[in-house]
Tab-separated table of C-alpha atoms in Angstrom:
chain	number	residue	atom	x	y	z
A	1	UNK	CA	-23.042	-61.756	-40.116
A	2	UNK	CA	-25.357	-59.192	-41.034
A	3	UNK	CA	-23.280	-57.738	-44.076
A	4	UNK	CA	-23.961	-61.043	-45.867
A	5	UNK	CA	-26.377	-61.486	-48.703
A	6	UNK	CA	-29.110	-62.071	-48.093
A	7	UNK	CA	-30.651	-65.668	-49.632
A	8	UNK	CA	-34.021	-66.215	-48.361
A	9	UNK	CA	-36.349	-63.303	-47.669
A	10	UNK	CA	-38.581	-64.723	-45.888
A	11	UNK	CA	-37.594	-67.735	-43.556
A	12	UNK	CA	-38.317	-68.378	-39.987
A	13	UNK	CA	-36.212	-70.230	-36.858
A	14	UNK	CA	-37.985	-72.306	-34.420
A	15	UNK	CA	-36.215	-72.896	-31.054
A	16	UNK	CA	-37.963	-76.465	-30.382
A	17	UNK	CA	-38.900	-77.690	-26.351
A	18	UNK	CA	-40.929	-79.909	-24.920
A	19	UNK	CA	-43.895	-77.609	-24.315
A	20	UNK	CA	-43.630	-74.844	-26.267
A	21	UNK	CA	-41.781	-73.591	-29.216
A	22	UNK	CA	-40.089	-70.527	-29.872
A	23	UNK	CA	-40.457	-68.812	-33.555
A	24	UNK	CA	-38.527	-65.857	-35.139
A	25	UNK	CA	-39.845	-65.369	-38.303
A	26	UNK	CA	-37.609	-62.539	-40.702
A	27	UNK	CA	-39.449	-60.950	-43.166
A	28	UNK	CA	-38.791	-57.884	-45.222
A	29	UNK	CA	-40.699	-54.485	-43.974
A	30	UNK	CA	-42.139	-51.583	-46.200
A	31	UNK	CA	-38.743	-49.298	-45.306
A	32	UNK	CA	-36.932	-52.379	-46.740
A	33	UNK	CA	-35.143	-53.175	-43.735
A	34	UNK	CA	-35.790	-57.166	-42.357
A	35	UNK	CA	-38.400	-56.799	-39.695
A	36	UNK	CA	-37.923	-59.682	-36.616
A	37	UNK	CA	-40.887	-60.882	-34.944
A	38	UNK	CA	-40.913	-63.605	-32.469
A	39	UNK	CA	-43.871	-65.308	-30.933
A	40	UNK	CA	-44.400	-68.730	-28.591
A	41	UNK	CA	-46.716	-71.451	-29.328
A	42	UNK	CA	-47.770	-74.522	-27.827
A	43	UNK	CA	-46.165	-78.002	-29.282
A	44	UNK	CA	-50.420	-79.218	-28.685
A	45	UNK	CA	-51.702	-80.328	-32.791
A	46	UNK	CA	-53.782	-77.134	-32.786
A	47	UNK	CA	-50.872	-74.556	-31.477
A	48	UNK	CA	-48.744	-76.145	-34.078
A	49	UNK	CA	-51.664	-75.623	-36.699
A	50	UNK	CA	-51.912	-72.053	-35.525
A	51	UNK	CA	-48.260	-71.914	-36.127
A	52	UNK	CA	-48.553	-73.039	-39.410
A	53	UNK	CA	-50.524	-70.303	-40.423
A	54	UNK	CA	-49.018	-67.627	-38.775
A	55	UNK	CA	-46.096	-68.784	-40.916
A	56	UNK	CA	-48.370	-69.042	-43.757
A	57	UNK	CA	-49.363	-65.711	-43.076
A	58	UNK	CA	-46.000	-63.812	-43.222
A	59	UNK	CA	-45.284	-65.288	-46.427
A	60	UNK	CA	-43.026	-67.196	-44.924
A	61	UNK	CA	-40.814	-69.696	-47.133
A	62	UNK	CA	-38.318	-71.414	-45.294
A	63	UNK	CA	-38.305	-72.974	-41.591
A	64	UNK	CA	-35.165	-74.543	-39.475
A	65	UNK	CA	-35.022	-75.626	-36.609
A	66	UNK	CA	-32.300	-77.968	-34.009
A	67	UNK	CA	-32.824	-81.458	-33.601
A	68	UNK	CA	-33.753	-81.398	-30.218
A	69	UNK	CA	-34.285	-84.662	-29.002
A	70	UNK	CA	-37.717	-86.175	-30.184
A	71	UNK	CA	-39.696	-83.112	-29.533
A	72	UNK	CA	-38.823	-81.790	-33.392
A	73	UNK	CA	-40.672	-84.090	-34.964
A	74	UNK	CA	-44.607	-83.162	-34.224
A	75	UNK	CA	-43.341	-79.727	-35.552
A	76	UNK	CA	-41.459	-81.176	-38.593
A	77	UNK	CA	-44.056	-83.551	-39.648
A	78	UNK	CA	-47.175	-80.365	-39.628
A	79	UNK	CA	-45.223	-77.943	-41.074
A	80	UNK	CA	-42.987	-79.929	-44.097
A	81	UNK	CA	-45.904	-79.754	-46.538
A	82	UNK	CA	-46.293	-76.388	-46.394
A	83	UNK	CA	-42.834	-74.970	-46.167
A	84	UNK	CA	-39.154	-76.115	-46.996
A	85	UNK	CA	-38.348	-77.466	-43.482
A	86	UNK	CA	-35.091	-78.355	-42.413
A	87	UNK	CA	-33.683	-80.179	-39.002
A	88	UNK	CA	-30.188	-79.057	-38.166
A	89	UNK	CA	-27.944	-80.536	-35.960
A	90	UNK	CA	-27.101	-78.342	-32.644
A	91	UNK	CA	-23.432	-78.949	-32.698
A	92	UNK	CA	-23.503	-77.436	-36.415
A	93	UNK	CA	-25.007	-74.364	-35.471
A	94	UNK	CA	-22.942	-74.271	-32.526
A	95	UNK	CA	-19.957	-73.619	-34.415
A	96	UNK	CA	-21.023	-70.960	-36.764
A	97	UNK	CA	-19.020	-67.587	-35.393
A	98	UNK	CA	-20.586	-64.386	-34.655
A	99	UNK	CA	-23.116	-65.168	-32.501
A	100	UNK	CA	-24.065	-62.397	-29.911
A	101	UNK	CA	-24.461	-63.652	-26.568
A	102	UNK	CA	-27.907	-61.881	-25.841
A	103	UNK	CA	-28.997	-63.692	-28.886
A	104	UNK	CA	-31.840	-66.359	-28.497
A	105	UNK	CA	-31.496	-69.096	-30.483
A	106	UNK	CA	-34.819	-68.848	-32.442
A	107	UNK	CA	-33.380	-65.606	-33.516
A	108	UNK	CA	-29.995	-66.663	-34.402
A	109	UNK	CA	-31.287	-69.656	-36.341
A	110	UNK	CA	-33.340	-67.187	-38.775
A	111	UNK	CA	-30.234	-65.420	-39.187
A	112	UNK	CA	-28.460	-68.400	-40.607
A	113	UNK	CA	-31.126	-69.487	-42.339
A	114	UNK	CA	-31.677	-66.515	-44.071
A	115	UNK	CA	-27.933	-66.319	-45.029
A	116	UNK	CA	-27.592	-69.753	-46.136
A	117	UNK	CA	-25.048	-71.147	-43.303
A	118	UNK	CA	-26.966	-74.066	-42.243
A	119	UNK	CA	-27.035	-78.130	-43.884
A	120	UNK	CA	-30.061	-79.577	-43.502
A	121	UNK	CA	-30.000	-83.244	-41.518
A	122	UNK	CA	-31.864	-85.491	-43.899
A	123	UNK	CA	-35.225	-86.463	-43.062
A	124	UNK	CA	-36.522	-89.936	-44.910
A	125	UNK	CA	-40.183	-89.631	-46.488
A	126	UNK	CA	-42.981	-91.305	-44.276
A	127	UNK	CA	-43.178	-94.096	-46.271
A	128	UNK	CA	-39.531	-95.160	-44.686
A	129	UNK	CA	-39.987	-93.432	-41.377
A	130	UNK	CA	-42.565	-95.485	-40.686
A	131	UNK	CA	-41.285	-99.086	-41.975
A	132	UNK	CA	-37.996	-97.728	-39.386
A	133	UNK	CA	-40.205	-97.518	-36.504
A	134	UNK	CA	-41.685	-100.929	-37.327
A	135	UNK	CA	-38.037	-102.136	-38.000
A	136	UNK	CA	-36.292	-100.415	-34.590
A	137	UNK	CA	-39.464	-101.510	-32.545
A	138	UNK	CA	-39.462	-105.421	-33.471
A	139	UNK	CA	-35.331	-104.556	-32.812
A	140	UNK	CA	-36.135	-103.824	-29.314
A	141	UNK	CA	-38.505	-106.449	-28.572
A	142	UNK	CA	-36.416	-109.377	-29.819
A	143	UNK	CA	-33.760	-108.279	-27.439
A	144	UNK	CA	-36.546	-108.264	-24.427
A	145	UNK	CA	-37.069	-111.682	-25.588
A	146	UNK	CA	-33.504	-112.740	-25.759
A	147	UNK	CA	-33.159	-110.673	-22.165
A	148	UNK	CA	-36.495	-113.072	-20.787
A	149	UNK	CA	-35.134	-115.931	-21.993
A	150	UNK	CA	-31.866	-115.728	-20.122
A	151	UNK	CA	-33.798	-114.999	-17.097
A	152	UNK	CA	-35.654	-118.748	-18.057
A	153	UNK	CA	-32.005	-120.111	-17.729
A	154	UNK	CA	-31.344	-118.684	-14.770
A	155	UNK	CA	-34.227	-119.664	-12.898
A	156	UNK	CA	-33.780	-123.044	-14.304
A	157	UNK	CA	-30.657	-123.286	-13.167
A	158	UNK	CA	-31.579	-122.245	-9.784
A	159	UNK	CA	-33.514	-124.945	-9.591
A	160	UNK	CA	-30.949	-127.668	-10.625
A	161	UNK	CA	-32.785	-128.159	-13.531
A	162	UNK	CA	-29.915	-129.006	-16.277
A	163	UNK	CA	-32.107	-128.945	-19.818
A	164	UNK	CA	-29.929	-126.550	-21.275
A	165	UNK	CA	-27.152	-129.165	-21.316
A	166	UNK	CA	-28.903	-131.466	-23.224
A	167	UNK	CA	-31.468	-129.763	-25.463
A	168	UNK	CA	-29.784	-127.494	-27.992
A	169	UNK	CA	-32.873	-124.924	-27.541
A	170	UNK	CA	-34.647	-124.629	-23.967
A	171	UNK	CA	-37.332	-122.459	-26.110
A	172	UNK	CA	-38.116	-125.391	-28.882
A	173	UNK	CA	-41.141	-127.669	-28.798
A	174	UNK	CA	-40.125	-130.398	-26.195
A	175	UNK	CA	-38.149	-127.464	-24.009
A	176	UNK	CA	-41.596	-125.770	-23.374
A	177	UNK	CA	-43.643	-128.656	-22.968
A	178	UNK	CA	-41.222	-129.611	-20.192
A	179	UNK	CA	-41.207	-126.371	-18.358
A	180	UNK	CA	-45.243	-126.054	-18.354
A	181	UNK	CA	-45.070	-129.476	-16.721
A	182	UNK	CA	-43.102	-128.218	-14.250
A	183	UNK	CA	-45.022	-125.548	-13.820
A	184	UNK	CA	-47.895	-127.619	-13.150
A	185	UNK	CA	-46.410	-129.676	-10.839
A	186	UNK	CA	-44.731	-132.751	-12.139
A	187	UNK	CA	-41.694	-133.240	-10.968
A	188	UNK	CA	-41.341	-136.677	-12.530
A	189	UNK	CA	-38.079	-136.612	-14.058
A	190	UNK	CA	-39.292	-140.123	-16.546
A	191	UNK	CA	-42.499	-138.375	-17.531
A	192	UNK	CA	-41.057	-134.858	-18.262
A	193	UNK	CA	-38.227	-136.955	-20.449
A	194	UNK	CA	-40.773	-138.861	-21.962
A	195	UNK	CA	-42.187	-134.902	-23.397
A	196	UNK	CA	-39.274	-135.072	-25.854
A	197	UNK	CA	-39.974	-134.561	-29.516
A	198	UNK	CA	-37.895	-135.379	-32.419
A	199	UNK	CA	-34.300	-136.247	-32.403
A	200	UNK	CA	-34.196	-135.291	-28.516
A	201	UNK	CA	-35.602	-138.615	-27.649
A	202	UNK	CA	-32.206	-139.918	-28.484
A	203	UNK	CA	-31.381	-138.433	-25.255
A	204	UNK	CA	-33.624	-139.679	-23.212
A	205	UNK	CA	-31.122	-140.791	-20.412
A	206	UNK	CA	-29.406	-137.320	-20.424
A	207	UNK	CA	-32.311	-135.705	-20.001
A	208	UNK	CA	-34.205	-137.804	-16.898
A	209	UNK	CA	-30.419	-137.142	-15.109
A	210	UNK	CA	-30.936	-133.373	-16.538
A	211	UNK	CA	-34.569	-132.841	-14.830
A	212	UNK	CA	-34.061	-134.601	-11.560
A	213	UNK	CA	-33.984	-130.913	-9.974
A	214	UNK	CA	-34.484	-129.528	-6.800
A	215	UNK	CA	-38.043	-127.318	-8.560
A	216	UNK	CA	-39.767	-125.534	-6.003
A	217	UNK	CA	-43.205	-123.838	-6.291
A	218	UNK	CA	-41.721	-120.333	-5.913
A	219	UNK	CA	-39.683	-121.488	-9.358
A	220	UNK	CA	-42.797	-122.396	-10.981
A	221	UNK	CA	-44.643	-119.027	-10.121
A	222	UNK	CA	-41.645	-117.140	-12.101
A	223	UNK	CA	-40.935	-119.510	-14.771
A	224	UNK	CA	-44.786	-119.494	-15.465
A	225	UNK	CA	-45.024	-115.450	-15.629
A	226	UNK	CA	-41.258	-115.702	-17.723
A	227	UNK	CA	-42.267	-117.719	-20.004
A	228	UNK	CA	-45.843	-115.988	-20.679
A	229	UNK	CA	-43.943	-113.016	-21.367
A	230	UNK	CA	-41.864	-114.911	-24.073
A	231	UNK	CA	-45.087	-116.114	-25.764
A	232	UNK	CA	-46.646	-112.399	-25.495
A	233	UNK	CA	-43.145	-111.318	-27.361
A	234	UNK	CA	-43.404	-113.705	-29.958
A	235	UNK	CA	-46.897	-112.598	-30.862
A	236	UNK	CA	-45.826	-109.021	-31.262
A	237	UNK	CA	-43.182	-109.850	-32.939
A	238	UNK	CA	-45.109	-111.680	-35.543
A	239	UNK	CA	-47.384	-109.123	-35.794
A	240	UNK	CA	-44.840	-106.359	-36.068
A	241	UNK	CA	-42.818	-108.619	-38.609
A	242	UNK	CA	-46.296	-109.146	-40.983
A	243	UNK	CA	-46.822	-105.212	-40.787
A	244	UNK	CA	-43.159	-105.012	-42.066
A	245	UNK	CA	-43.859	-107.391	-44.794
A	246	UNK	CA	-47.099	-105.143	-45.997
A	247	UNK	CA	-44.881	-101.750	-45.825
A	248	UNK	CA	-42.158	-102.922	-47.469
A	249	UNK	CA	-44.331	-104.411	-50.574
A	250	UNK	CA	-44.183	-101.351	-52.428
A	251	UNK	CA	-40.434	-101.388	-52.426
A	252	UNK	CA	-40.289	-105.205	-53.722
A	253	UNK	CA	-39.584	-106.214	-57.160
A	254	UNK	CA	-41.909	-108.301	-58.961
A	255	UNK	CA	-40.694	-111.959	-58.819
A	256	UNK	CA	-39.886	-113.403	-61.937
A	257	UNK	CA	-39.488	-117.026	-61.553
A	258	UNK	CA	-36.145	-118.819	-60.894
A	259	UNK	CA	-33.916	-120.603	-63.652
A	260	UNK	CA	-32.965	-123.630	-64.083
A	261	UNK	CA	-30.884	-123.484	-60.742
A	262	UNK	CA	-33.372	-122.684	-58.541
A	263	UNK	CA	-31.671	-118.748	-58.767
A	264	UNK	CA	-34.013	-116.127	-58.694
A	265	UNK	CA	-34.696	-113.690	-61.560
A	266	UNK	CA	-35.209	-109.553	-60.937
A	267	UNK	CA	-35.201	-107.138	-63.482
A	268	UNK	CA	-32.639	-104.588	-64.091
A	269	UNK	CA	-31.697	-101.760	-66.300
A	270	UNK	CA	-29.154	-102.993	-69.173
A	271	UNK	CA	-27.604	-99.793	-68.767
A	272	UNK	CA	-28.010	-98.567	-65.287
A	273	UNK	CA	-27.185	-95.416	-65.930
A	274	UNK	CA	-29.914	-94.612	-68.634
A	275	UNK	CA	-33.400	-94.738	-67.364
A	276	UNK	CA	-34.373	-95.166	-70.359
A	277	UNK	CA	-33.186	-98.629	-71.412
A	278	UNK	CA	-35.454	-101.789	-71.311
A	279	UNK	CA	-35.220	-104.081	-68.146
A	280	UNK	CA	-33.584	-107.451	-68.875
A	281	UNK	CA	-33.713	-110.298	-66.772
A	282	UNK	CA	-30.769	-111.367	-64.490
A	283	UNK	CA	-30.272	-114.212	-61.777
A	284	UNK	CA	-29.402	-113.532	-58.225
A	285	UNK	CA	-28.778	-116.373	-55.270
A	286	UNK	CA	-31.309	-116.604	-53.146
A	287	UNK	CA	-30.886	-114.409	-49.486
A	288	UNK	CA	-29.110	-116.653	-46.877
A	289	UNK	CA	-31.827	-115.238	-44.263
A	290	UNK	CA	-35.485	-115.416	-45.836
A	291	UNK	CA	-36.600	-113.254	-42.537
A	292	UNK	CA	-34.217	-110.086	-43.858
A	293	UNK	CA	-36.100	-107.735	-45.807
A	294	UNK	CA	-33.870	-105.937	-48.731
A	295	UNK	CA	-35.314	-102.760	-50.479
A	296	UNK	CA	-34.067	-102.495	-54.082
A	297	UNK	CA	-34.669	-99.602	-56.545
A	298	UNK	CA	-33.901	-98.887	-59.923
A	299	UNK	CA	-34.745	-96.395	-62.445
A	300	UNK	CA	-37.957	-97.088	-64.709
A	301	UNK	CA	-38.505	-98.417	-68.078
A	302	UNK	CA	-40.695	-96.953	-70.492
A	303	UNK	CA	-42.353	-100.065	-72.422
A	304	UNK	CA	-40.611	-102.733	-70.327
C-alpha cells in the first residue's frame, strides 16, 4: 500500500463513535517523509469545532470517514464547509487488501484516502436532507395512524360494535361522531344511527343492527385515549405536510395556466440538452394524487 502514489498530501481519517472520535491526520514533514498524528475528540459541538481547527491547522485538505450509524453526521455536517468530506461505506473499506492487523482504523482510512482507494457515499445538500426528514417523519407517523386505527377496530369489535360493516370509513365524519357518543355514554343504537351524515343515512337500518353492541365503560376509556391519539396524528401530520409544501417551493415550477383541456402548462428547454435554448411551453396531465409532491429541474434560460 505504501509504494503507491501518493494523491492527497494532506488528508485526514476519522474513526466515528458515539462519544468520541478518532482522527489520523497525514501530513508531509520537513525530512519529506508523511508524518501520522492521531488525536481523540469529543462528538460535543465545541470538540467537533476544536476538531475543525486542528484540521484547519495542519493544512489539512481532505477528510473520510465510515458511515457509522447516525453518529457521522454531527461530524459531517461541521466539517463539509471547510474541507472535502466524504462518508464511506464500512463494507467498502473492508475489502480493500493490505491492511495490517495492528492497524486502527482512523489510521488505515488516511491511508486510503491519501492513495485514492476510497468512493465517496453521496451526501444530498441540506436543502434535500432536510425536506427527507420532513418526508420520512410524516412516513412514520401515517403508519402510527394507520397502526391506531386498527387498534379502533379492534376494540370496536370487542365490543360487538359492527360499524365497520356498514360504513365504508370508521374514521369519516358520521364514524367519529358515533364513537364519541359512545364514549360518552349513549348506547342508544336509534340515536347513534340517527349521527349519520351523507349517503350513510341510506343505511340507517344496517347501522342501528350494526351498533346494538355489548359497549362497556372499560371500551370507552380506550377508544376515547385511541382515538385522541388519531386526532393528535392528524395534526402533525398536517403540520409536517404544510412544512413540506414551504421546502419544496423552491424546487416548483412556476404554473403557467392550463389549456384548453384543463392540462397544465410547465416550461421546458426545446432542446434539453442545450442550456442555452429558450423555454417553450408544453402540457402535462394533471398528477393523479394532488397530496404527492414531484421535484422537477431543468437547465436555465438566458432571456426566457
Amino acid at each position: 500500500m505504501e509504494e503507491l502514489d501518493v494523491l492527497i498530501e494532506r488528508c485526514a481519517g476519522i474513526d466515528v463513535g458515539q462519544a468520541e472520535v478518532v482522527v489520523c491526520a497525514r501530513v508531509p514533514g520537513d525530512d519529506g517523509k508523511t508524518n501520522r498524528l492521531i488525536e481523540t475528540f469529543g462528538t460535543t459541538v465545541p470538540d467537533l469545532l476544536a476538531l475543525g481547527d486542528w484540521l484547519g491547522g495542519l493544512g489539512v485538505t481532505d477528510v473520510a470517514m465510515e458511515s457509522t450509524g447516525v453518529y457521522w453526521k454531527p461530524v459531517y455536517y461541521l466539517l463539509e464547509d471547510a474541507f472535502a468530506v466524504m462518508v464511506v461505506n464500512a463494507a467498502h473499506i473492508k475489502h480493500v487488501p493490505g491492511r495490517k492487523t495492528d492497524t486502527i482504523d482512523a489510521a488505515w482510512i488516511a491511508l486510503l484516502l491519501s492513495r485514492g482507494l476510497l468512493r465517496g457515499s453521496f451526501v444530498p445538500p441540506v436543502p434535500i436532507r432536510e425536506l427527507r426528514d420532513l418526508t420520512r417523519y410524516r412516513k412514520a407517523l401515517t403508519n402510527e395512524r394507520s397502526s391506531e386505527v386498527n387498534r379502533i377496530h379492534k376494540t370496536l369489535e370487542d365490543a360487538g360494535v359492527k360499524l365497520s360493516s356498514v360504513a365504508t370509513d370508521v374514521m369519516g365524519a358520521s364514524g367519529r361522531d358515533m364513537m364519541r357518543a359512545l364514549i360518552a355514554g349513549s348506547a342508544d343504537p336509534e340515536a347513534l344511527a340517527e349521527l349519520a351524515r351523507g349517503k350513510l343515512r341510506a343505511k340507517l337500518p344496517a347501522l342501528r343492527k350494526a351498533l346494538t353492541s355489548r359497549f362497556r365503560e372499560h371500551h370507552a376509556f380506550l377508544l376515547e385515549r385511541m382515538l385522541t391519539h388519531v386526532e393528535d396524528l392528524e395534526a402533525d401530520i398536517k403540520a409536517i405536510s404544510e412544512r413540506i409544501e414551504a421546502a419544496c417551493a423552491p424546487f416548483a415550477v412556476h404554473d403557467l395556466g392550463r389549456d384548453h383541456a384543463g392540462r397544465v402548462r410547465k416550461p421546458v428547454p426545446s432542446n434539453p440538452a442545450s442550456p442555452t435554448n429558450r423555454c417553450r411551453c408544453v402540457t402535462t396531465q394533471p398528477p393523479t394524487n394532488p397530496g404527492q409532491f414531484t421535484v422537477v429541474d431543468f437547465p436555465d434560460s438566458p432571456g426566457g
